[in-house]
Structure formats: structure tokens, C-alpha cells
Amino acid sequence: MASRVKFENSCEVGVFARLTNAYCLVPAGASEGFYRCGVLEGELAGAVPVVRTSVAGTRIVGRLCVGNKRGLLLPHTATDQEIQHLRNRLPDEVVVKCVDERLSALENCIACNDHVALTHPDLDKETEEVISDVLGVEVFRQTIAGNILVGSYCTFTNKGGLVHPQTSVEDLDELSTLLQVPMVAGTVNRGNEVVSTDMAINGPVRFAKKS
Amino acid sequence: MRLENCWFCSSTIYPGHGIQFVRNDAKIFRFCRSKCHKNFKMKRNPRKVKWTKAYRQLHGKDMTQDATFEFERKRNRPERYDRNLTEQTLKAIPLIIKIRHDGLEKHISNRHKPGKRKEIQKDSKEVAQDIGMLPKKLISNELANPEKTKIKVKVVQQQTEDYAMEE
């Protein structure tokens, strides 16, 4: 089920929304059409709690925090009030944790689903441990088509994933075996190679840009 | 809003005060006032600068290990909001601060005690040995009028009454 959507006239949905099987984080301030009229809450149909929040005072929640159904990782720049708000709103099974990491745009550095995570090769050892502990995933340090920002250039769920169009076939196969899901190379948003910024996905639902 | 600690002197930085410096490796240095900021720019090590908390704790001048410090640790996992818990925490904070201050004062006075004892000993030794150094005028006074020791006498009411009767 894929839906085409725009956030405040921007096609980069993945920057603003963070969607997993257990929760959905969106920033405040977009038109109600984004939230209500058949888009977010319509598609998710109450199966997933939609939480309006900011992270570190910004609206780019999709890029700053990363998570799966077991947990949510926030950058150290997130304020105490935001962390408390998220902790109150998210279901108890989801562990909310702050990560002290130099690379604070976590979603650009970490791509994960419920079983496996790919991370930026320069990520701290400590952060890697936190990821495997909080999200309950196996962590692999990888590059995608020579790019270190794995979270930006590749996005995947439990069912499948999309990577940067210039990933070689061997790399694709390697990734597929590593992640145990079928991977496809492609572009989003009429030729945008940064696939992760333009889509917000979890298992059953996918939100992509309008074009 | 969050009350941070100054990187240099470890005092609290209240809103509207100080400067934050972000280094290229994304480490944030917060300073409470320009004094700390300027010292940092001079590349001074706070552990060697006498008036900072870092120096005082390193050299044992201030209390380092205490149960009250455990309350202020940064915890990365938040708790779900519970009104009772928040209320109790807010009530407990001033008490904890008071306990910590009392402990700190005690630590400092304990630190001073052996020194004070030594000083008194030294002084009494000096009086004993070197009293001859003082001019004769002063000493003769001392020798002529030795300190009158106070003797406590219990006044019993009955005795005085007897006296009166006898007279």
C-alpha cells in the first residue's frame, strides 16, 4: 500500500516523518490534510499511534531519530521535554533512549528494520552497542555505492528495501543476503537518488512523494 | 530549558548567562561567564586552576564521593511521567542540596582540624619555650598575677539559713 503525499508542499516526506510498525512521529505544523484526510491517520487507521513532536526543536524528525518497533533512538541534542513527551506518548514496549554521538542525524547514519541495522562506518562503538541493545538488531557497518551515509541512500523494512541507483549488482546481492530481504536499486521523486529522504515506510504502509 | 554546568569551573549556568563553544568534533563547551571562557581560550587546564571545582576535587579540598552526587547523574533513559514521582522529586531536591552542602562543610572543617591542632600545639610550645623573648615588663605581669583558676562552689541554701539563724 503506497500513498503519495506531500508535507507542506515538500516532496521529502522521509525527512519529516518517522514511521515504524509501532509508532509514527511527525512534526507539528503541517496542514491537517497531512494528518487526517485519508493520509496518515487514515492509512494507519489507528493501528499505529501518531505522535506529534519536535526533535532538538526542529521539524526534521525523520532524519534525526531512528527506530523500529522495539525502540527509538534520539540524538543528544533532543531537549529533555521532547524526550519526556515521547516517553509519555509511545507505548511501553518501545524503549526511548538518547544517544551521545557526534553524528547526530541518526537516520542518515543508520538504516534499520526489526532485525538488522546498517550503520555509518564511523559510528562510535558505544552507539553500535546501544543500537543492538535498544533496537534488538544485528549491526553491520556498510557503505552504499561508496557513500557512508547509509541511512540516506538506502531504506528497508522487514519485507524489502530500496537502495541508491548506482549500487553495483554484487553489492546489491551482498546486501540482500546480509539483510535477508529483497533489495532493489532505484530512484525516488523523479530521479532523486537519496531514496530515504523521500519516503517513510514500515511494513504494510508506504508514504512517498507526490511525483 | 536545562541548567548546564560550566565546563571550566563547574558552576551552574542559568538561562541568559554565558557562552557556548562548539568545536569541530561537535563537542560543546559551555561557560558560565567570560572569565571561564577567557581561561579556556588561553588553553588553561581547569585541573590546575585553583578556584575551579575540578582542581578542588582533584586535590581533595572538596567532597568527591557522596551519595547525594548520585542523584544528579545524567540518565539517558526517560521514565514515563508520573505526577506523584515528579512531586516527590521536586520536594526532595532542596533537601538533597542541603544535605550535600552540610556534608561539604563538614568535609572542609574536618580537613582543617589537624592543622588547627598543630597550630595550638605550636603556640603553646612557643609560649613555654620562648616566653623569655618578650620584654620584661610584660612577663613580670604574667608572673606576678598568675591566671586565677575558677573553682566552682555549690551554694547550698540550708547553710546560709543556719548562719543567719546563728547570728
GROMACS .gro file of C-alpha atoms in nm:
model
  378
    1MET     CA    1   0.000   0.000   0.000
    2ALA     CA    2   0.177   0.308  -0.116
    3SER     CA    3   0.039   0.655  -0.074
    4ARG     CA    4   0.157   0.967  -0.242
    5VAL     CA    5   0.175   1.260  -0.010
    6LYS     CA    6   0.333   1.600   0.041
    7PHE     CA    7   0.444   1.759   0.366
    8GLU     CA    8   0.377   2.132   0.347
    9ASN     CA    9   0.437   2.130  -0.025
   10SER     CA   10   0.765   1.949   0.018
   11CYS     CA   11   0.819   1.617  -0.153
   12GLU     CA   12   1.069   1.499   0.103
   13VAL     CA   13   0.835   1.306   0.325
   14GLY     CA   14   1.106   1.093   0.479
   15VAL     CA   15   1.274   1.399   0.627
   16PHE     CA   16   0.970   1.492   0.826
   17ALA     CA   17   0.805   1.169   0.926
   18ARG     CA   18   0.942   0.868   1.109
   19LEU     CA   19   0.730   0.561   1.053
   20THR     CA   20   0.770   0.220   1.211
   21ASN     CA   21   0.549  -0.072   1.295
   22ALA     CA   22   0.491   0.053   1.646
   23TYR     CA   23   0.462   0.429   1.615
   24CYS     CA   24   0.479   0.726   1.385
   25LEU     CA   25   0.648   1.054   1.464
   26VAL     CA   26   0.554   1.368   1.281
   27PRO     CA   27   0.633   1.731   1.341
   28ALA     CA   28   0.371   1.984   1.435
   29GLY     CA   29   0.252   2.250   1.199
   30ALA     CA   30   0.167   2.082   0.875
   31SER     CA   31  -0.179   2.114   0.734
   32GLU     CA   32  -0.441   1.893   0.885
   33GLY     CA   33  -0.473   1.728   0.548
   34PHE     CA   34  -0.141   1.561   0.606
   35TYR     CA   35  -0.256   1.414   0.931
   36ARG     CA   36  -0.621   1.344   0.884
   37CYS     CA   37  -0.787   1.335   0.547
   38GLY     CA   38  -0.712   0.981   0.450
   39VAL     CA   39  -0.338   1.019   0.467
   40LEU     CA   40  -0.158   0.941   0.790
   41GLU     CA   41  -0.427   0.853   1.031
   42GLY     CA   42  -0.644   0.720   0.756
   43GLU     CA   43  -0.385   0.478   0.627
   44LEU     CA   44  -0.256   0.378   0.962
   45ALA     CA   45  -0.614   0.350   1.084
   46GLY     CA   46  -0.535   0.365   1.450
   47ALA     CA   47  -0.306   0.064   1.437
   48VAL     CA   48  -0.012   0.284   1.498
   49PRO     CA   49  -0.006   0.580   1.740
   50VAL     CA   50   0.082   0.903   1.564
   51VAL     CA   51   0.288   1.132   1.783
   52ARG     CA   52   0.344   1.496   1.703
   53THR     CA   53   0.678   1.608   1.826
   54SER     CA   54   0.987   1.809   1.751
   55VAL     CA   55   1.339   1.682   1.799
   56ALA     CA   56   1.601   1.928   1.917
   57GLY     CA   57   1.346   2.198   1.845
   58THR     CA   58   1.343   2.113   1.473
   59ARG     CA   59   1.083   1.957   1.244
   60ILE     CA   60   1.317   1.720   1.064
   61VAL     CA   61   1.221   1.437   1.294
   62GLY     CA   62   1.253   1.181   1.019
   63ARG     CA   63   1.626   1.238   0.987
   64LEU     CA   64   1.724   1.286   1.347
   65CYS     CA   65   1.576   0.987   1.517
   66VAL     CA   66   1.586   0.623   1.421
   67GLY     CA   67   1.394   0.329   1.548
   68ASN     CA   68   1.200   0.013   1.495
   69LYS     CA   69   0.915  -0.149   1.679
   70ARG     CA   70   1.135  -0.219   1.983
   71GLY     CA   71   1.291   0.115   2.041
   72LEU     CA   72   1.361   0.473   1.944
   73LEU     CA   73   1.698   0.643   1.946
   74LEU     CA   74   1.723   1.018   1.977
   75PRO     CA   75   2.024   1.242   1.935
   76HIS     CA   76   2.176   1.408   2.238
   77THR     CA   77   2.053   1.742   2.102
   78ALA     CA   78   1.693   1.646   2.178
   79THR     CA   79   1.563   1.851   2.471
   80ASP     CA   80   1.451   1.694   2.796
   81GLN     CA   81   1.091   1.799   2.737
   82GLU     CA   82   1.083   1.628   2.398
   83ILE     CA   83   1.225   1.309   2.540
   84GLN     CA   84   0.969   1.312   2.820
   85HIS     CA   85   0.688   1.380   2.571
   86LEU     CA   86   0.793   1.088   2.354
   87ARG     CA   87   0.826   0.861   2.652
   88ASN     CA   88   0.474   0.950   2.764
   89ARG     CA   89   0.318   0.907   2.421
   90LEU     CA   90   0.486   0.595   2.292
   91PRO     CA   91   0.374   0.250   2.403
   92ASP     CA   92   0.569   0.098   2.690
   93GLU     CA   93   0.727  -0.170   2.474
   94VAL     CA   94   0.916   0.096   2.285
   95VAL     CA   95   1.237   0.191   2.462
   96VAL     CA   96   1.327   0.556   2.424
   97LYS     CA   97   1.696   0.632   2.454
   98CYS     CA   98   1.924   0.927   2.393
   99VAL     CA   99   2.247   0.860   2.212
  100ASP     CA  100   2.561   1.061   2.279
  101GLU     CA  101   2.701   1.061   1.932
  102ARG     CA  102   2.898   1.305   1.724
  103LEU     CA  103   2.691   1.217   1.416
  104SER     CA  104   2.362   1.341   1.549
  105ALA     CA  105   2.141   1.298   1.243
  106LEU     CA  106   2.088   0.937   1.332
  107GLU     CA  107   1.859   0.842   1.048
  108ASN     CA  108   2.119   0.942   0.793
  109CYS     CA  109   2.371   0.716   0.957
  110ILE     CA  110   2.160   0.417   1.049
  111ALA     CA  111   1.915   0.222   0.838
  112CYS     CA  112   1.725  -0.042   1.025
  113ASN     CA  113   1.430  -0.275   1.030
  114ASP     CA  114   1.322  -0.506   1.308
  115HIS     CA  115   1.611  -0.748   1.264
  116VAL     CA  116   1.912  -0.584   1.108
  117ALA     CA  117   2.073  -0.243   1.100
  118LEU     CA  118   2.325  -0.094   0.862
  119THR     CA  119   2.536   0.184   1.004
  120HIS     CA  120   2.779   0.453   0.906
  121PRO     CA  121   3.131   0.307   0.921
  122ASP     CA  122   3.248   0.588   1.152
  123LEU     CA  123   2.984   0.537   1.416
  124ASP     CA  124   3.104   0.510   1.777
  125LYS     CA  125   3.148   0.166   1.925
  126GLU     CA  126   2.928   0.271   2.213
  127THR     CA  127   2.649   0.377   1.979
  128GLU     CA  128   2.669   0.045   1.800
  129GLU     CA  129   2.620  -0.132   2.129
  130VAL     CA  130   2.326   0.090   2.214
  131ILE     CA  131   2.165   0.015   1.878
  132SER     CA  132   2.197  -0.358   1.919
  133ASP     CA  133   2.076  -0.333   2.277
  134VAL     CA  134   1.782  -0.095   2.240
  135LEU     CA  135   1.661  -0.189   1.891
  136GLY     CA  136   1.746  -0.554   1.930
  137VAL     CA  137   1.914  -0.580   1.592
  138GLU     CA  138   2.233  -0.710   1.440
  139VAL     CA  139   2.452  -0.421   1.339
  140PHE     CA  140   2.663  -0.408   1.024
  141ARG     CA  141   2.891  -0.127   0.920
  142GLN     CA  142   2.849  -0.073   0.550
  143THR     CA  143   2.878   0.173   0.269
  144ILE     CA  144   2.625   0.202  -0.010
  145ALA     CA  145   2.766   0.273  -0.351
  146GLY     CA  146   3.069   0.425  -0.184
  147ASN     CA  147   2.853   0.654   0.029
  148ILE     CA  148   2.897   0.642   0.405
  149LEU     CA  149   2.555   0.782   0.482
  150VAL     CA  150   2.378   0.451   0.466
  151GLY     CA  151   2.058   0.578   0.621
  152SER     CA  152   2.011   0.830   0.341
  153TYR     CA  153   2.092   0.614   0.045
  154CYS     CA  154   1.915   0.302   0.149
  155THR     CA  155   1.589   0.229   0.318
  156PHE     CA  156   1.440  -0.106   0.404
  157THR     CA  157   1.175  -0.275   0.610
  158ASN     CA  158   1.107  -0.630   0.709
  159LYS     CA  159   0.974  -0.704   0.363
  160GLY     CA  160   1.216  -0.538   0.127
  161GLY     CA  161   1.425  -0.236   0.055
  162LEU     CA  162   1.538   0.028  -0.188
  163VAL     CA  163   1.892   0.150  -0.244
  164HIS     CA  164   2.082   0.413  -0.434
  165PRO     CA  165   2.061   0.355  -0.810
  166GLN     CA  166   2.436   0.334  -0.858
  167THR     CA  167   2.482   0.036  -0.629
  168SER     CA  168   2.652  -0.243  -0.819
  169VAL     CA  169   2.479  -0.575  -0.864
  170GLU     CA  170   2.729  -0.756  -0.643
  171ASP     CA  171   2.675  -0.504  -0.366
  172LEU     CA  172   2.302  -0.544  -0.403
  173ASP     CA  173   2.327  -0.920  -0.370
  174GLU     CA  174   2.555  -0.886  -0.071
  175LEU     CA  175   2.311  -0.653   0.098
  176SER     CA  176   2.017  -0.878   0.025
  177THR     CA  177   2.190  -1.174   0.184
  178LEU     CA  178   2.301  -0.964   0.479
  179LEU     CA  179   1.960  -0.824   0.544
  180GLN     CA  180   1.764  -1.127   0.435
  181VAL     CA  181   1.524  -0.912   0.236
  182PRO     CA  182   1.500  -0.846  -0.136
  183MET     CA  183   1.669  -0.520  -0.230
  184VAL     CA  184   1.620  -0.310  -0.540
  185ALA     CA  185   1.822  -0.018  -0.670
  186GLY     CA  186   1.622   0.279  -0.783
  187THR     CA  187   1.542   0.644  -0.752
  188VAL     CA  188   1.259   0.829  -0.587
  189ASN     CA  189   1.088   1.155  -0.665
  190ARG     CA  190   1.162   1.155  -1.036
  191GLY     CA  191   1.528   1.076  -1.018
  192ASN     CA  192   1.626   1.168  -0.662
  193GLU     CA  193   1.899   0.929  -0.557
  194VAL     CA  194   1.869   1.000  -0.188
  195VAL     CA  195   1.597   0.744  -0.150
  196SER     CA  196   1.547   0.763   0.220
  197THR     CA  197   1.452   1.127   0.238
  198ASP     CA  198   1.160   1.088   0.009
  199MET     CA  199   0.980   0.801   0.166
  200ALA     CA  200   0.851   0.695   0.503
  201ILE     CA  201   0.789   0.325   0.525
  202ASN     CA  202   0.706   0.050   0.760
  203GLY     CA  203   0.582  -0.299   0.690
  204PRO     CA  204   0.241  -0.253   0.537
  205VAL     CA  205   0.237   0.117   0.459
  206ARG     CA  206   0.447   0.339   0.247
  207PHE     CA  207   0.434   0.713   0.204
  208ALA     CA  208   0.621   0.854  -0.088
  209LYS     CA  209   0.649   1.185  -0.260
  210LYS     CA  210   0.383   1.316  -0.483
  211SER     CA  211   0.559   1.300  -0.812
  212MET     CA  212   1.548   2.481   2.920
  213ARG     CA  213   1.818   2.294   3.101
  214LEU     CA  214   2.064   2.408   3.364
  215GLU     CA  215   2.407   2.303   3.247
  216ASN     CA  216   2.740   2.312   3.425
  217CYS     CA  217   3.024   2.536   3.322
  218TRP     CA  218   3.297   2.332   3.158
  219PHE     CA  219   3.568   2.527   3.330
  220CYS     CA  220   3.451   2.599   3.683
  221SER     CA  221   3.155   2.355   3.711
  222SER     CA  222   2.910   2.614   3.836
  223THR     CA  223   2.550   2.610   3.707
  224ILE     CA  224   2.477   2.818   3.403
  225TYR     CA  225   2.140   2.988   3.430
  226PRO     CA  226   1.941   3.098   3.125
  227GLY     CA  227   2.072   3.418   2.974
  228HIS     CA  228   2.426   3.369   3.101
  229GLY     CA  229   2.745   3.262   2.941
  230ILE     CA  230   2.871   3.139   2.607
  231GLN     CA  231   2.871   2.802   2.436
  232PHE     CA  232   3.154   2.698   2.210
  233VAL     CA  233   3.108   2.411   1.964
  234ARG     CA  234   3.429   2.252   1.847
  235ASN     CA  235   3.477   2.088   1.509
  236ASP     CA  236   3.432   1.743   1.655
  237ALA     CA  237   3.086   1.852   1.776
  238LYS     CA  238   3.185   1.869   2.142
  239ILE     CA  239   3.004   2.151   2.318
  240PHE     CA  240   3.183   2.362   2.580
  241ARG     CA  241   2.959   2.576   2.797
  242PHE     CA  242   3.092   2.860   3.007
  243CYS     CA  243   2.915   3.048   3.281
  244ARG     CA  244   3.094   3.378   3.231
  245SER     CA  245   3.367   3.540   3.027
  246LYS     CA  246   3.623   3.464   3.298
  247CYS     CA  247   3.589   3.091   3.231
  248HIS     CA  248   3.565   3.144   2.856
  249LYS     CA  249   3.885   3.351   2.851
  250ASN     CA  250   4.070   3.097   3.060
  251PHE     CA  251   3.963   2.829   2.816
  252LYS     CA  252   4.085   3.035   2.521
  253MET     CA  253   4.419   3.068   2.699
  254LYS     CA  254   4.425   2.688   2.695
  255ARG     CA  255   4.440   2.663   3.072
  256ASN     CA  256   4.370   2.328   3.227
  257PRO     CA  257   4.089   2.364   3.484
  258ARG     CA  258   4.253   2.095   3.694
  259LYS     CA  259   4.543   2.332   3.754
  260VAL     CA  260   4.344   2.648   3.817
  261LYS     CA  261   4.292   2.683   4.188
  262TRP     CA  262   3.943   2.828   4.207
  263THR     CA  263   3.772   2.567   3.989
  264LYS     CA  264   3.574   2.273   4.119
  265ALA     CA  265   3.789   2.038   3.915
  266TYR     CA  266   4.102   2.148   4.100
  267ARG     CA  267   3.936   2.136   4.438
  268GLN     CA  268   3.802   1.788   4.387
  269LEU     CA  269   4.127   1.660   4.240
  270HIS     CA  270   4.327   1.792   4.536
  271GLY     CA  271   4.082   1.668   4.799
  272LYS     CA  272   3.971   2.015   4.904
  273ASP     CA  273   3.607   1.937   4.827
  274MET     CA  274   3.399   1.627   4.880
  275THR     CA  275   3.423   1.389   4.585
  276GLN     CA  276   3.228   1.079   4.678
  277ASP     CA  277   2.891   1.111   4.835
  278ALA     CA  278   2.550   0.954   4.793
  279THR     CA  279   2.398   1.291   4.706
  280PHE     CA  280   2.603   1.312   4.387
  281GLU     CA  281   2.430   1.003   4.254
  282PHE     CA  282   2.102   1.191   4.229
  283GLU     CA  283   2.233   1.426   3.966
  284ARG     CA  284   2.370   1.178   3.716
  285LYS     CA  285   2.259   1.218   3.356
  286ARG     CA  286   2.028   0.934   3.269
  287ASN     CA  287   1.967   0.860   2.904
  288ARG     CA  288   1.652   0.658   2.952
  289PRO     CA  289   1.348   0.866   3.047
  290GLU     CA  290   1.071   0.749   3.278
  291ARG     CA  291   0.707   0.779   3.197
  292TYR     CA  292   0.554   1.090   3.354
  293ASP     CA  293   0.412   1.017   3.696
  294ARG     CA  294   0.270   1.309   3.888
  295ASN     CA  295   0.347   1.166   4.230
  296LEU     CA  296   0.702   1.088   4.135
  297THR     CA  297   0.757   1.436   3.996
  298GLU     CA  298   0.603   1.596   4.305
  299GLN     CA  299   0.819   1.393   4.541
  300THR     CA  300   1.130   1.465   4.339
  301LEU     CA  301   1.064   1.837   4.347
  302LYS     CA  302   1.017   1.823   4.725
  303ALA     CA  303   1.332   1.619   4.769
  304ILE     CA  304   1.562   1.841   4.564
  305PRO     CA  305   1.614   2.121   4.820
  306LEU     CA  306   1.666   1.862   5.094
  307ILE     CA  307   1.930   1.683   4.893
  308ILE     CA  308   2.104   2.012   4.820
  309LYS     CA  309   2.104   2.099   5.190
  310ILE     CA  310   2.247   1.759   5.282
  311ARG     CA  311   2.516   1.795   5.023
  312HIS     CA  312   2.613   2.143   5.148
  313ASP     CA  313   2.626   2.023   5.508
  314GLY     CA  314   2.841   1.731   5.405
  315LEU     CA  315   3.070   1.964   5.216
  316GLU     CA  316   3.107   2.199   5.514
  317LYS     CA  317   3.183   1.907   5.739
  318HIS     CA  318   3.441   1.777   5.495
  319ILE     CA  319   3.616   2.114   5.491
  320SER     CA  320   3.611   2.161   5.870
  321ASN     CA  321   3.743   1.806   5.914
  322ARG     CA  322   4.016   1.892   5.674
  323HIS     CA  323   4.111   2.196   5.884
  324LYS     CA  324   4.107   2.015   6.222
  325PRO     CA  325   4.454   1.854   6.227
  326GLY     CA  326   4.602   2.181   6.109
  327LYS     CA  327   4.432   2.372   6.387
  328ARG     CA  328   4.550   2.123   6.646
  329LYS     CA  329   4.906   2.159   6.523
  330GLU     CA  330   4.881   2.535   6.542
  331ILE     CA  331   4.764   2.529   6.902
  332GLN     CA  332   5.042   2.289   6.996
  333LYS     CA  333   5.296   2.507   6.827
  334ASP     CA  334   5.167   2.815   7.002
  335SER     CA  335   5.170   2.658   7.348
  336LYS     CA  336   5.521   2.526   7.284
  337GLU     CA  337   5.630   2.873   7.182
  338VAL     CA  338   5.485   3.024   7.498
  339ALA     CA  339   5.657   2.764   7.710
  340GLN     CA  340   5.998   2.793   7.546
  341ASP     CA  341   6.027   3.143   7.423
  342ILE     CA  342   5.849   3.344   7.691
  343GLY     CA  343   6.191   3.497   7.766
  344MET     CA  344   6.183   3.672   7.427
  345LEU     CA  345   5.908   3.904   7.548
  346PRO     CA  346   6.010   4.235   7.721
  347LYS     CA  347   6.046   4.204   8.100
  348LYS     CA  348   5.757   4.447   8.166
  349LEU     CA  349   5.500   4.214   8.011
  350ILE     CA  350   5.645   3.898   8.160
  351SER     CA  351   5.654   4.034   8.517
  352ASN     CA  352   5.283   4.098   8.493
  353GLU     CA  353   5.228   3.743   8.388
  354LEU     CA  354   5.443   3.603   8.668
  355ALA     CA  355   5.303   3.836   8.932
  356ASN     CA  356   4.942   3.764   8.857
  357PRO     CA  357   4.909   3.408   8.753
  358GLU     CA  358   4.580   3.329   8.596
  359LYS     CA  359   4.319   3.277   8.858
  360THR     CA  360   4.166   2.941   8.818
  361LYS     CA  361   3.795   2.931   8.863
  362ILE     CA  362   3.671   2.696   9.129
  363LYS     CA  363   3.306   2.609   9.131
  364VAL     CA  364   3.145   2.617   9.474
  365LYS     CA  365   2.799   2.479   9.520
  366VAL     CA  366   2.586   2.716   9.721
  367VAL     CA  367   2.356   2.518   9.943
  368GLN     CA  368   2.055   2.716  10.068
  369GLN     CA  369   2.036   2.548  10.411
  370GLN     CA  370   2.385   2.655  10.523
  371THR     CA  371   2.321   3.026  10.472
  372GLU     CA  372   1.993   3.000  10.660
  373ASP     CA  373   2.175   2.836  10.952
  374TYR     CA  374   2.428   3.119  10.954
  375ALA     CA  375   2.155   3.379  10.965
  376MET     CA  376   1.989   3.193  11.248
  377GLU     CA  377   2.313   3.171  11.444
  378GLU     CA  378   2.383   3.541  11.407
   0.00000   0.00000   0.00000
